[in-house]
GROMACS .gro file of C-alpha atoms in nm:
model
  244
    1MET     CA    1   0.000   0.000   0.000
    2LEU     CA    2   0.118   0.351  -0.070
    3GLY     CA    3   0.224   0.573   0.216
    4LYS     CA    4   0.386   0.279   0.398
    5LEU     CA    5   0.064   0.187   0.573
    6LEU     CA    6  -0.002   0.515   0.749
    7ILE     CA    7  -0.330   0.365   0.863
    8ALA     CA    8  -0.126   0.178   1.122
    9LEU     CA    9  -0.060   0.515   1.283
   10LEU     CA   10  -0.427   0.612   1.272
   11ILE     CA   11  -0.599   0.300   1.396
   12VAL     CA   12  -0.418   0.106   1.662
   13GLY     CA   13  -0.624  -0.209   1.707
   14PHE     CA   14  -0.474  -0.524   1.853
   15VAL     CA   15  -0.641  -0.863   1.814
   16THR     CA   16  -0.504  -1.061   2.106
   17ALA     CA   17  -0.716  -1.375   2.081
   18GLY     CA   18  -0.806  -1.587   1.781
   19PRO     CA   19  -1.145  -1.467   1.650
   20VAL     CA   20  -1.424  -1.720   1.605
   21ALA     CA   21  -1.600  -1.700   1.271
   22SER     CA   22  -1.972  -1.641   1.244
   23ASN     CA   23  -2.156  -1.710   0.920
   24GLN     CA   24  -2.494  -1.555   0.995
   25GLU     CA   25  -2.636  -1.328   0.728
   26VAL     CA   26  -2.584  -0.963   0.823
   27VAL     CA   27  -2.810  -0.676   0.714
   28LEU     CA   28  -2.668  -0.323   0.727
   29ALA     CA   29  -2.844   0.010   0.738
   30GLY     CA   30  -3.004   0.078   0.400
   31ASN     CA   31  -3.094  -0.291   0.363
   32THR     CA   32  -2.754  -0.383   0.221
   33THR     CA   33  -2.718  -0.753   0.290
   34CYS     CA   34  -2.398  -0.950   0.329
   35LYS     CA   35  -2.487  -1.296   0.199
   36THR     CA   36  -2.289  -1.561   0.385
   37ASN     CA   37  -2.386  -1.875   0.198
   38PRO     CA   38  -2.125  -1.983   0.105
   39PRO     CA   39  -1.942  -1.843   0.409
   40VAL     CA   40  -1.727  -1.533   0.360
   41THR     CA   41  -1.492  -1.587   0.655
   42PRO     CA   42  -1.283  -1.857   0.478
   43CYS     CA   43  -1.218  -1.600   0.202
   44VAL     CA   44  -1.075  -1.359   0.458
   45LEU     CA   45  -0.859  -1.635   0.605
   46ALA     CA   46  -0.739  -1.745   0.260
   47PHE     CA   47  -0.627  -1.390   0.188
   48PHE     CA   48  -0.436  -1.370   0.517
   49ALA     CA   49  -0.278  -1.710   0.443
   50ASN     CA   50  -0.095  -1.554   0.148
   51PHE     CA   51   0.113  -1.365   0.402
   52GLY     CA   52   0.192  -1.670   0.616
   53PHE     CA   53  -0.075  -1.639   0.883
   54ALA     CA   54  -0.235  -1.982   0.831
   55GLY     CA   55  -0.204  -2.220   1.124
   56GLN     CA   56  -0.172  -1.954   1.392
   57ASN     CA   57  -0.425  -1.748   1.588
   58GLY     CA   58  -0.715  -1.915   1.409
   59GLY     CA   59  -0.569  -1.805   1.075
   60TYR     CA   60  -0.580  -1.433   1.162
   61PRO     CA   61  -0.278  -1.204   1.207
   62PRO     CA   62  -0.194  -1.168   1.579
   63ASN     CA   63  -0.278  -0.798   1.548
   64THR     CA   64  -0.329  -0.531   1.284
   65THR     CA   65   0.024  -0.396   1.317
   66THR     CA   66   0.169  -0.739   1.233
   67PHE     CA   67  -0.045  -0.759   0.920
   68GLY     CA   68   0.052  -0.407   0.814
   69ILE     CA   69   0.422  -0.482   0.850
   70ALA     CA   70   0.390  -0.815   0.665
   71LEU     CA   71   0.206  -0.653   0.373
   72ASP     CA   72   0.446  -0.360   0.354
   73GLN     CA   73   0.757  -0.580   0.366
   74TYR     CA   74   0.615  -0.817   0.106
   75LEU     CA   75   0.564  -0.536  -0.146
   76LEU     CA   76   0.897  -0.370  -0.074
   77LYS     CA   77   1.080  -0.703  -0.115
   78ASN     CA   78   0.899  -0.835  -0.422
   79ASP     CA   79   0.833  -0.511  -0.612
   80ILE     CA   80   0.630  -0.554  -0.934
   81ALA     CA   81   0.601  -0.932  -0.892
   82GLY     CA   82   0.457  -0.868  -0.547
   83TRP     CA   83   0.198  -0.629  -0.685
   84ASN     CA   84   0.104  -0.880  -0.955
   85ASN     CA   85   0.053  -1.147  -0.689
   86LEU     CA   86  -0.146  -0.906  -0.474
   87LYS     CA   87  -0.372  -0.829  -0.770
   88THR     CA   88  -0.436  -1.202  -0.817
   89TRP     CA   89  -0.504  -1.250  -0.445
   90MET     CA   90  -0.750  -0.961  -0.434
   91THR     CA   91  -0.931  -1.089  -0.746
   92THR     CA   92  -0.956  -1.432  -0.582
   93PHE     CA   93  -1.074  -1.274  -0.257
   94ILE     CA   94  -1.356  -1.082  -0.429
   95SER     CA   95  -1.464  -1.387  -0.630
   96CYS     CA   96  -1.456  -1.609  -0.320
   97ALA     CA   97  -1.670  -1.355  -0.132
   98GLY     CA   98  -1.946  -1.392  -0.391
   99GLY     CA   99  -1.853  -1.117  -0.634
  100GLN     CA  100  -1.815  -0.741  -0.614
  101ALA     CA  101  -2.152  -0.654  -0.460
  102ASN     CA  102  -2.123  -0.908  -0.180
  103PHE     CA  103  -1.758  -0.819  -0.121
  104ASP     CA  104  -1.863  -0.455  -0.078
  105ALA     CA  105  -2.136  -0.551   0.169
  106CYS     CA  106  -1.940  -0.807   0.370
  107LEU     CA  107  -1.622  -0.602   0.407
  108ASP     CA  108  -1.802  -0.324   0.594
  109TRP     CA  109  -1.634  -0.298   0.936
  110GLN     CA  110  -1.964  -0.354   1.119
  111VAL     CA  111  -2.008  -0.682   0.932
  112LEU     CA  112  -1.648  -0.786   0.994
  113MET     CA  113  -1.704  -0.735   1.366
  114GLN     CA  114  -1.990  -0.987   1.354
  115LEU     CA  115  -1.850  -1.236   1.103
  116CYS     CA  116  -1.502  -1.254   1.251
  117TYR     CA  117  -1.568  -1.140   1.609
  118LEU     CA  118  -1.319  -0.856   1.572
  119PRO     CA  119  -1.303  -0.550   1.798
  120LYS     CA  120  -1.411  -0.226   1.631
  121ASP     CA  121  -1.061  -0.084   1.578
  122ALA     CA  122  -0.938  -0.402   1.411
  123ALA     CA  123  -1.250  -0.430   1.194
  124LEU     CA  124  -1.204  -0.067   1.082
  125TYR     CA  125  -0.839  -0.133   1.003
  126TYR     CA  126  -0.917  -0.437   0.791
  127GLU     CA  127  -1.202  -0.271   0.604
  128ILE     CA  128  -0.970   0.017   0.519
  129SER     CA  129  -0.692  -0.222   0.416
  130PHE     CA  130  -0.919  -0.428   0.190
  131ARG     CA  131  -1.086  -0.123   0.029
  132VAL     CA  132  -0.754   0.046  -0.041
  133LEU     CA  133  -0.597  -0.274  -0.175
  134GLU     CA  134  -0.899  -0.329  -0.400
  135PHE     CA  135  -0.848   0.022  -0.542
  136GLU     CA  136  -0.472  -0.017  -0.579
  137THR     CA  137  -0.498  -0.353  -0.759
  138THR     CA  138  -0.762  -0.236  -1.008
  139THR     CA  139  -0.705  -0.040  -1.330
  140PRO     CA  140  -0.615   0.246  -1.360
  141ALA     CA  141  -0.452   0.268  -1.015
  142PHE     CA  142  -0.269  -0.065  -1.057
  143ASP     CA  143  -0.115   0.045  -1.387
  144VAL     CA  144  -0.005   0.377  -1.240
  145ILE     CA  145   0.153   0.206  -0.938
  146THR     CA  146   0.335  -0.069  -1.128
  147HIS     CA  147   0.463   0.167  -1.399
  148ASN     CA  148   0.601   0.405  -1.137
  149TRP     CA  149   0.677   0.170  -0.847
  150PHE     CA  150   1.047   0.244  -0.810
  151CYS     CA  151   0.980   0.616  -0.815
  152ILE     CA  152   0.714   0.564  -0.548
  153LYS     CA  153   0.958   0.363  -0.335
  154GLY     CA  154   1.211   0.644  -0.371
  155VAL     CA  155   0.960   0.903  -0.254
  156GLU     CA  156   0.871   0.699   0.051
  157MET     CA  157   1.238   0.657   0.142
  158GLN     CA  158   1.339   1.018   0.075
  159GLU     CA  159   1.021   1.201   0.170
  160GLY     CA  160   0.906   0.974   0.452
  161PRO     CA  161   0.956   1.245   0.717
  162ILE     CA  162   0.755   1.492   0.507
  163ILE     CA  163   0.471   1.242   0.465
  164LYS     CA  164   0.469   1.176   0.839
  165GLN     CA  165   0.460   1.551   0.900
  166CYS     CA  166   0.138   1.568   0.696
  167LEU     CA  167  -0.019   1.317   0.933
  168GLN     CA  168   0.118   1.491   1.241
  169HIS     CA  169  -0.016   1.827   1.122
  170PHE     CA  170  -0.359   1.671   1.063
  171THR     CA  171  -0.351   1.516   1.411
  172ASP     CA  172  -0.252   1.850   1.566
  173GLN     CA  173  -0.524   2.034   1.374
  174GLN     CA  174  -0.780   1.781   1.490
  175HIS     CA  175  -0.672   1.837   1.848
  176ASN     CA  176  -0.682   2.217   1.816
  177ASN     CA  177  -0.986   2.245   1.587
  178PRO     CA  178  -1.199   1.932   1.628
  179ASN     CA  179  -1.497   2.101   1.462
  180MET     CA  180  -1.305   2.149   1.136
  181THR     CA  181  -1.241   1.784   1.054
  182CYS     CA  182  -1.339   1.811   0.687
  183GLN     CA  183  -1.123   2.119   0.627
  184ASN     CA  184  -0.834   1.949   0.806
  185PHE     CA  185  -0.891   1.639   0.594
  186GLY     CA  186  -0.873   1.844   0.273
  187GLU     CA  187  -0.545   2.002   0.380
  188TYR     CA  188  -0.406   1.660   0.465
  189LEU     CA  189  -0.492   1.522   0.120
  190ASN     CA  190  -0.317   1.815  -0.049
  191CYS     CA  191  -0.013   1.761   0.173
  192ILE     CA  192   0.010   1.386   0.113
  193GLU     CA  193  -0.028   1.427  -0.264
  194ARG     CA  194   0.241   1.693  -0.310
  195PRO     CA  195   0.566   1.489  -0.281
  196TYR     CA  196   0.435   1.221  -0.517
  197VAL     CA  197   0.334   1.479  -0.778
  198LEU     CA  198   0.669   1.654  -0.746
  199HIS     CA  199   0.882   1.343  -0.798
  200CYS     CA  200   0.662   1.097  -0.989
  201GLY     CA  201   0.396   1.299  -1.168
  202ARG     CA  202   0.032   1.390  -1.134
  203ASP     CA  203  -0.117   1.043  -1.178
  204VAL     CA  204   0.096   0.897  -0.898
  205GLY     CA  205  -0.002   1.188  -0.676
  206ALA     CA  206  -0.366   1.126  -0.754
  207VAL     CA  207  -0.338   0.755  -0.669
  208SER     CA  208  -0.169   0.823  -0.335
  209CYS     CA  209  -0.426   1.090  -0.255
  210ALA     CA  210  -0.716   0.867  -0.358
  211ALA     CA  211  -0.594   0.580  -0.141
  212GLU     CA  212  -0.587   0.814   0.159
  213LYS     CA  213  -0.929   0.946   0.060
  214ILE     CA  214  -1.080   0.597   0.070
  215GLU     CA  215  -0.931   0.547   0.415
  216TYR     CA  216  -1.067   0.869   0.559
  217ALA     CA  217  -1.405   0.827   0.387
  218ILE     CA  218  -1.456   0.523   0.608
  219ILE     CA  219  -1.345   0.704   0.924
  220TYR     CA  220  -1.508   1.040   0.842
  221PRO     CA  221  -1.796   0.966   0.600
  222ASP     CA  222  -1.955   1.309   0.657
  223CYS     CA  223  -1.662   1.475   0.479
  224ALA     CA  224  -1.735   1.317   0.138
  225ASP     CA  225  -1.888   1.631  -0.015
  226HIS     CA  226  -1.618   1.860   0.122
  227VAL     CA  227  -1.336   1.664  -0.042
  228ALA     CA  228  -1.523   1.563  -0.358
  229LEU     CA  229  -1.283   1.758  -0.581
  230GLN     CA  230  -0.963   1.630  -0.420
  231CYS     CA  231  -0.735   1.380  -0.595
  232ASN     CA  232  -0.780   1.489  -0.955
  233GLY     CA  233  -0.648   1.181  -1.131
  234PRO     CA  234  -0.761   0.970  -1.429
  235SER     CA  235  -1.133   0.992  -1.500
  236ALA     CA  236  -1.166   0.617  -1.438
  237PHE     CA  237  -1.120   0.689  -1.066
  238LYS     CA  238  -1.476   0.820  -1.071
  239LYS     CA  239  -1.615   0.467  -1.082
  240TYR     CA  240  -1.514   0.427  -0.717
  241PRO     CA  241  -1.810   0.574  -0.526
  242ARG     CA  242  -1.608   0.621  -0.207
  243LEU     CA  243  -1.390   0.874  -0.390
  244HIS     CA  244  -1.670   1.110  -0.494
   0.00000   0.00000   0.00000
């Protein structure tokens, strides 16, 4: 994931005991139903198994930080081949979950809490991770990332402190002006996009910004209208409803 998994700094959720899967059908607000026949939980576990978590803790990572580090290290070590594998794993994950519509319904954090018996922070973390990975492994974002991967890696090594400063500034602004979350969010997106645009071009900046936008849309859904014009990348991004 771009930004070296900054979500690990935002949502600190530790899963200390092996979750027990539930396969009851879950209905969300708005009558969106997660169909669990066949069960969705094995699909989640199969995805985690790609990173070596099978056979421990019920098949789940010991905690969200461990998963974030494993994913980050896998991509940094395997580069383009790693992204190609990740694309295959996400495609398999979505198909296993019953297709796109059911994947969208079942990967809601409230559903994950019930299906996998996860605490709220961990469920939020995994929903964000899965939504961002879905975006990053789908055209056009996948093509932008793989065509510019070594530039992106360079930015994250050279500009890492700047990127972290964006997050720290957002955190400070939230503390000082908690009633201006959406404005603070917009400033953060501009800040996080800038180093990628400067070094790798506008499309890379838009992908990094859009990935962050998906993340924050889950945490701060009321800000969707305020940041609707952020992340001006390829027009194909518009097919992702969480971005607009």
